[in-house]
Structures are given as C-alpha cells and as structure tokens.
Amino acid sequence: MLKYPFINSLSLLAFIVLIILDIIWGIGWWTYILLATVWTTLTIIGSFHIRWNYHLPALHFNHKIPDNLVSITFDDGPHPNYTPKVLELLQKYNARATFFCVGHQVKLYGGIAKQIVDNGHTIGNHTYTHANKFGFFGTQKVLLELQKTKAIIKEKTGVNPQLYRPAFGVTNPSIKRAVKKMELKTVGWNIRSLDTTKRSKKAVLKRITSTIQKGDIILLHDSSEKTVEVLEQLLLFLQQNKMQSVTVDQLLDIEAYA
Ligand SMILES: [Zn+2]
C-alpha cells in the first residue's frame, strides 16, 4: 500500500529530476502541475480512506480468527434514544459490540456510557466534538480532543480507553502525531454499512450481509431508528448463520483499556 512519507519522498525526487530536465531541455511548467496534481490526489484519497493506512496503521479485520466471529461497531453515541435500544437488542441476542463514543455525548449521557461498559461491551474514543473541520485541526487541537474524551470516559465509566476510531475515517499527519503521543490503537472497519445515508434498511442490511465473513468489522452508528431496525435484522442473520458478534478487542486480540 502507498504511504504518505514514501509518496512525499518520491514526489520530492521527481521534483528534483523535473528541475534538472527543465534546465537541460526546458520541459515546461505543465509537468510540475502534473506532479502536484498526482501528489494532491493521492493524499486526499489516502486521508479519506482509512483502509489505505496512508497516514497511520489501523486495524480493519482479522480474517485469521479461527472462530465464526465478527465485530459490530457503533460510532457517534451515546445517544439518549437509540443507544439504550441498541443495548437492549445486543443483550437479547447475547452479542457484544464496540462503541466509539464522542466525548461531549459521554459528558451529557454518562449513565448510558457506563451501561455500555457494564453490559460487557467495549468503549472507545471517537473525538470530543466530532467537528466537521476535524481533518483541518493541528496536532495540539487533535490531542486536546482525544485527551478530553479519554478523561470523560474514565470519569463516567471507570475505564481508560486505548482504542481510537477517527471521525469520518479521516487521518492526516496531525492525527497521526496525536495518536502516537497518546499510544492509542486505531481501529477502522472493512464493512461500511452506509447507515447514515438515505439508503433503505433493506439496502443497508444487504451491504453488510452480502459479503460478510468471519473476522469482519462492521461500521454502524447508534444515532438513528433505522440503524436500530437494521441491527435486529443483522443479529438475526448472524444467529441463523451461526456467527457471533464480539468486541473488537476480542476479535483483534488487543487490549481495549490501559
Ligand atoms: Zn463518527
């Protein structure tokens, strides 16, 4: 896979070669524009596609797992209406999941965050504000967001979360530095349900179940009634196919808490 430092070094080398060629033969300004366009395109795509591991290594699945296990993950909660319904369903089907929570939501709904942990699920860090401009924050601002979320989760639930799910799946050099400093493990996914789009429940469920296999990590959001309904269908599907959802730390064989 392509990596940001490698692409930077390669682009710098190409730039130097272009200058030399330009001095000798006068190859023209458009070659510089072409190089800049290639670099920008790769970096934009790499920043938005967590599975490229372009800026930092993230864990997306564990297909080597011997048992018929998958991991359902929920981002953006806790939500006062939907997270309790999600917890109820998970309990009904004896399934475990991972909740990547937004710090300010944990501050508002600490009791639900505590219930997530008490019910045997894993809680992780999903930034403090989930700001739309998060991808443009500098290292210090990212660090503050992640530290505040870690502190509020510790205060409300008693656990010290070490797993991080990037907001919007966006990564960049600032996020890489903050994650490294806090020694967090970044968790991605390999099945994106697209449950927050206008797709129907049926379409969302099909996106998940059409390719599902053991070791997969599924991305959902505990922030809508649609997802609650999809979840029940998914849990039924797993039951019928003798599959079980476990926490990501169990699936990936890593520690969720410090
Ligand atoms: Zn999110």
Short mmCIF file of C-alpha atoms and ligand atoms in Angstrom, two decimals:
data_model
loop_
_atom_site.label_atom_id
_atom_site.label_comp_id
_atom_site.label_asym_id
_atom_site.label_seq_id
_atom_site.Cartn_x
_atom_site.Cartn_y
_atom_site.Cartn_z
CA MET A 1 0.00 0.00 0.00
CA LEU A 2 1.04 3.60 -0.60
CA LYS A 3 2.24 5.54 2.44
CA TYR A 4 2.41 9.30 2.94
CA PRO A 5 6.19 9.54 3.77
CA PHE A 6 7.02 7.34 0.76
CA ILE A 7 4.85 9.43 -1.59
CA ASN A 8 6.45 12.63 -0.22
CA SER A 9 9.99 11.33 -0.78
CA LEU A 10 9.10 10.04 -4.24
CA SER A 11 7.44 13.36 -5.17
CA LEU A 12 10.46 15.33 -3.93
CA LEU A 13 12.76 13.14 -6.01
CA ALA A 14 10.53 13.56 -9.06
CA PHE A 15 10.51 17.34 -8.47
CA ILE A 16 14.33 17.47 -8.44
CA VAL A 17 14.50 15.34 -11.62
CA LEU A 18 11.97 17.68 -13.29
CA ILE A 19 14.06 20.76 -12.38
CA ILE A 20 17.18 19.15 -13.87
CA LEU A 21 15.30 18.11 -17.04
CA ASP A 22 13.77 21.57 -17.25
CA ILE A 23 17.20 23.24 -17.06
CA ILE A 24 18.62 20.93 -19.74
CA TRP A 25 15.68 20.64 -22.16
CA GLY A 26 13.07 23.15 -20.90
CA ILE A 27 10.30 20.54 -20.46
CA GLY A 28 7.63 23.07 -19.47
CA TRP A 29 5.59 24.15 -16.44
CA TRP A 30 2.79 21.66 -17.05
CA THR A 31 4.99 18.78 -15.78
CA TYR A 32 5.18 20.49 -12.36
CA ILE A 33 1.39 20.91 -12.33
CA LEU A 34 1.01 17.23 -13.23
CA LEU A 35 3.29 16.18 -10.35
CA ALA A 36 1.44 18.44 -7.87
CA THR A 37 -1.92 17.05 -9.06
CA VAL A 38 -0.80 13.43 -8.60
CA TRP A 39 0.54 14.20 -5.08
CA THR A 40 -2.64 16.08 -4.06
CA THR A 41 -4.97 13.40 -5.44
CA LEU A 42 -3.14 10.57 -3.67
CA THR A 43 -3.01 12.49 -0.39
CA ILE A 44 -6.71 13.43 -0.46
CA ILE A 45 -7.80 9.87 -1.26
CA GLY A 46 -5.37 8.46 1.34
CA SER A 47 -6.66 10.84 4.04
CA PHE A 48 -10.28 9.79 3.48
CA HIS A 49 -9.70 6.05 3.01
CA ILE A 50 -8.68 4.66 6.36
CA ARG A 51 -8.14 1.23 4.80
CA TRP A 52 -5.18 2.56 2.79
CA ASN A 53 -3.27 3.04 6.10
CA TYR A 54 -1.82 6.05 4.27
CA HIS A 55 -1.01 8.17 7.34
CA LEU A 56 -1.14 5.65 10.17
CA PRO A 57 -1.61 1.92 10.61
CA ALA A 58 -5.19 0.97 11.53
CA LEU A 59 -6.75 -2.43 12.21
CA HIS A 60 -9.64 -3.27 9.87
CA PHE A 61 -10.38 -7.01 10.28
CA ASN A 62 -8.93 -10.28 11.50
CA HIS A 63 -9.59 -12.92 8.87
CA LYS A 64 -7.17 -15.31 10.56
CA ILE A 65 -9.51 -15.78 13.52
CA PRO A 66 -10.45 -19.47 13.78
CA ASP A 67 -13.98 -18.99 15.14
CA ASN A 68 -17.08 -17.68 13.39
CA LEU A 69 -16.80 -14.22 14.97
CA VAL A 70 -17.37 -10.69 13.66
CA SER A 71 -17.41 -7.29 15.37
CA ILE A 72 -20.26 -4.82 15.20
CA THR A 73 -19.07 -1.28 15.99
CA PHE A 74 -21.15 1.83 16.65
CA ASP A 75 -19.86 5.37 16.17
CA ASP A 76 -21.13 8.79 17.31
CA GLY A 77 -23.04 7.87 20.50
CA PRO A 78 -24.08 7.62 23.19
CA HIS A 79 -27.48 8.78 22.00
CA PRO A 80 -30.27 9.19 24.61
CA ASN A 81 -32.93 7.49 22.43
CA TYR A 82 -31.11 4.94 20.30
CA THR A 83 -28.17 3.64 22.35
CA PRO A 84 -30.46 2.14 25.05
CA LYS A 85 -32.42 0.34 22.28
CA VAL A 86 -29.16 -0.92 20.76
CA LEU A 87 -28.02 -2.19 24.18
CA GLU A 88 -31.33 -3.97 24.69
CA LEU A 89 -31.07 -5.74 21.32
CA LEU A 90 -27.46 -6.77 21.92
CA GLN A 91 -28.48 -8.25 25.26
CA LYS A 92 -31.47 -10.05 23.70
CA TYR A 93 -29.20 -11.77 21.15
CA ASN A 94 -26.30 -12.23 23.57
CA ALA A 95 -24.00 -10.20 21.31
CA ARG A 96 -21.10 -7.91 22.22
CA ALA A 97 -20.17 -4.76 20.36
CA THR A 98 -17.82 -1.79 20.47
CA PHE A 99 -18.99 1.79 20.90
CA PHE A 100 -16.68 4.56 19.69
CA CYS A 101 -18.13 7.46 21.64
CA VAL A 102 -17.97 11.20 21.14
CA GLY A 103 -16.65 12.91 24.30
CA HIS A 104 -19.31 15.60 24.60
CA GLN A 105 -22.05 12.95 24.23
CA VAL A 106 -20.43 10.95 27.05
CA LYS A 107 -20.48 14.10 29.17
CA LEU A 108 -24.22 14.51 28.51
CA TYR A 109 -25.18 10.84 28.77
CA GLY A 110 -22.63 9.36 31.16
CA GLY A 111 -25.14 6.85 32.54
CA ILE A 112 -25.55 5.27 29.09
CA ALA A 113 -21.77 5.18 28.62
CA LYS A 114 -21.48 3.36 31.95
CA GLN A 115 -24.16 0.89 30.87
CA ILE A 116 -22.20 0.14 27.68
CA VAL A 117 -19.22 -0.94 29.80
CA ASP A 118 -21.32 -2.68 32.46
CA ASN A 119 -23.04 -4.78 29.77
CA GLY A 120 -19.68 -6.18 28.65
CA HIS A 121 -19.23 -4.07 25.53
CA THR A 122 -16.10 -2.08 24.73
CA ILE A 123 -15.97 1.72 24.71
CA GLY A 124 -13.50 3.69 22.62
CA ASN A 125 -12.52 7.24 21.67
CA HIS A 126 -14.19 9.00 18.70
CA THR A 127 -13.02 12.61 19.36
CA TYR A 128 -14.66 15.13 21.70
CA THR A 129 -16.67 17.28 19.27
CA HIS A 130 -16.72 15.25 16.03
CA ALA A 131 -16.34 18.65 14.33
CA ASN A 132 -16.78 18.77 10.56
CA LYS A 133 -13.41 20.54 10.35
CA PHE A 134 -11.64 17.91 12.46
CA GLY A 135 -9.43 16.96 9.50
CA PHE A 136 -8.03 20.51 9.46
CA PHE A 137 -7.16 20.69 13.18
CA GLY A 138 -3.50 20.99 14.19
CA THR A 139 -1.78 18.41 16.37
CA GLN A 140 -2.42 20.27 19.67
CA LYS A 141 -6.12 20.63 18.97
CA VAL A 142 -6.46 16.97 17.99
CA LEU A 143 -4.52 15.97 21.10
CA LEU A 144 -6.81 18.05 23.32
CA GLU A 145 -9.92 16.44 21.76
CA LEU A 146 -8.60 12.94 22.31
CA GLN A 147 -7.37 13.67 25.85
CA LYS A 148 -10.71 15.26 26.87
CA THR A 149 -12.61 12.25 25.52
CA LYS A 150 -10.32 9.83 27.31
CA ALA A 151 -10.78 11.77 30.57
CA ILE A 152 -14.59 11.97 30.38
CA ILE A 153 -14.89 8.25 29.54
CA LYS A 154 -12.64 7.45 32.51
CA GLU A 155 -14.73 9.71 34.76
CA LYS A 156 -18.11 8.30 33.69
CA THR A 157 -17.25 4.61 33.23
CA GLY A 158 -14.05 3.94 35.18
CA VAL A 159 -12.15 2.52 32.17
CA ASN A 160 -9.19 4.10 30.38
CA PRO A 161 -9.88 3.71 26.63
CA GLN A 162 -6.97 2.92 24.32
CA LEU A 163 -8.87 2.34 21.07
CA TYR A 164 -9.47 5.19 18.64
CA ARG A 165 -11.83 5.43 15.68
CA PRO A 166 -11.14 8.53 13.54
CA ALA A 167 -14.14 10.82 12.94
CA PHE A 168 -15.30 10.43 9.32
CA GLY A 169 -12.49 7.87 8.97
CA VAL A 170 -10.18 10.80 8.21
CA THR A 171 -6.49 10.60 9.07
CA ASN A 172 -3.64 13.06 8.48
CA PRO A 173 -0.17 13.87 9.93
CA SER A 174 -1.68 15.82 12.92
CA ILE A 175 -3.93 12.91 13.87
CA LYS A 176 -1.01 10.52 13.43
CA ARG A 177 1.14 12.54 15.86
CA ALA A 178 -1.65 12.82 18.47
CA VAL A 179 -2.48 9.10 18.27
CA LYS A 180 1.20 8.20 18.63
CA LYS A 181 1.66 10.50 21.61
CA MET A 182 -1.34 9.01 23.41
CA GLU A 183 -0.32 5.46 22.39
CA LEU A 184 -3.80 4.77 21.02
CA LYS A 185 -4.61 1.92 18.66
CA THR A 186 -6.59 2.99 15.60
CA VAL A 187 -9.49 0.76 14.62
CA GLY A 188 -11.07 1.00 11.19
CA TRP A 189 -13.59 -1.32 9.53
CA ASN A 190 -13.93 -3.41 6.40
CA ILE A 191 -17.74 -3.31 6.09
CA ARG A 192 -19.13 0.21 5.83
CA SER A 193 -22.91 -0.09 6.17
CA LEU A 194 -23.64 3.48 5.00
CA ASP A 195 -26.48 3.53 7.56
CA THR A 196 -26.30 7.34 7.86
CA THR A 197 -27.15 7.82 4.18
CA LYS A 198 -30.65 7.79 2.65
CA ARG A 199 -30.34 4.10 1.75
CA SER A 200 -33.26 1.90 2.83
CA LYS A 201 -33.00 -0.53 5.76
CA LYS A 202 -33.02 -3.39 3.26
CA ALA A 203 -30.15 -1.87 1.25
CA VAL A 204 -28.07 -1.21 4.36
CA LEU A 205 -28.60 -4.76 5.62
CA LYS A 206 -27.71 -6.17 2.21
CA ARG A 207 -24.49 -4.15 2.10
CA ILE A 208 -23.46 -5.83 5.35
CA THR A 209 -24.68 -9.38 4.82
CA SER A 210 -23.85 -9.89 1.13
CA THR A 211 -20.11 -10.24 1.74
CA ILE A 212 -19.84 -10.87 5.49
CA GLN A 213 -17.27 -13.40 6.66
CA LYS A 214 -15.62 -14.28 9.95
CA GLY A 215 -13.18 -11.66 11.20
CA ASP A 216 -15.04 -8.71 9.66
CA ILE A 217 -15.53 -5.36 11.44
CA ILE A 218 -18.85 -3.66 10.66
CA LEU A 219 -19.40 0.09 10.93
CA LEU A 220 -22.80 1.28 12.19
CA HIS A 221 -23.98 4.42 14.05
CA ASP A 222 -26.19 4.32 17.18
CA SER A 223 -27.81 7.56 16.13
CA SER A 224 -30.97 6.61 14.23
CA GLU A 225 -34.08 4.43 14.42
CA LYS A 226 -33.14 2.94 11.04
CA THR A 227 -29.90 1.54 12.45
CA VAL A 228 -31.75 0.03 15.43
CA GLU A 229 -34.05 -1.81 12.99
CA VAL A 230 -31.15 -2.89 10.79
CA LEU A 231 -29.33 -4.14 13.89
CA GLU A 232 -32.14 -6.52 14.85
CA GLN A 233 -32.16 -7.98 11.31
CA LEU A 234 -28.38 -8.28 11.38
CA LEU A 235 -28.37 -10.03 14.75
CA LEU A 236 -30.99 -12.48 13.44
CA PHE A 237 -28.87 -13.06 10.32
CA LEU A 238 -25.80 -13.76 12.45
CA GLN A 239 -27.77 -16.15 14.65
CA GLN A 240 -29.13 -18.04 11.62
CA ASN A 241 -25.64 -18.29 10.14
CA LYS A 242 -24.04 -19.40 13.41
CA MET A 243 -21.96 -16.26 13.64
CA GLN A 244 -21.45 -14.14 16.72
CA SER A 245 -20.54 -10.53 17.32
CA VAL A 246 -17.78 -9.87 19.85
CA THR A 247 -15.92 -6.72 20.90
CA VAL A 248 -13.17 -5.53 18.53
CA ASP A 249 -10.50 -6.11 21.15
CA GLN A 250 -11.55 -9.76 21.35
CA LEU A 251 -11.70 -10.07 17.55
CA LEU A 252 -8.30 -8.41 17.07
CA ASP A 253 -6.73 -9.88 20.22
CA ILE A 254 -5.65 -6.49 21.58
CA GLU A 255 -6.17 -4.57 24.84
CA ALA A 256 -9.08 -2.08 24.88
CA TYR A 257 -8.02 -0.30 28.06
CA ALA A 258 -4.78 0.87 29.63
ZN ZN B 1 -18.33 9.47 13.53
#
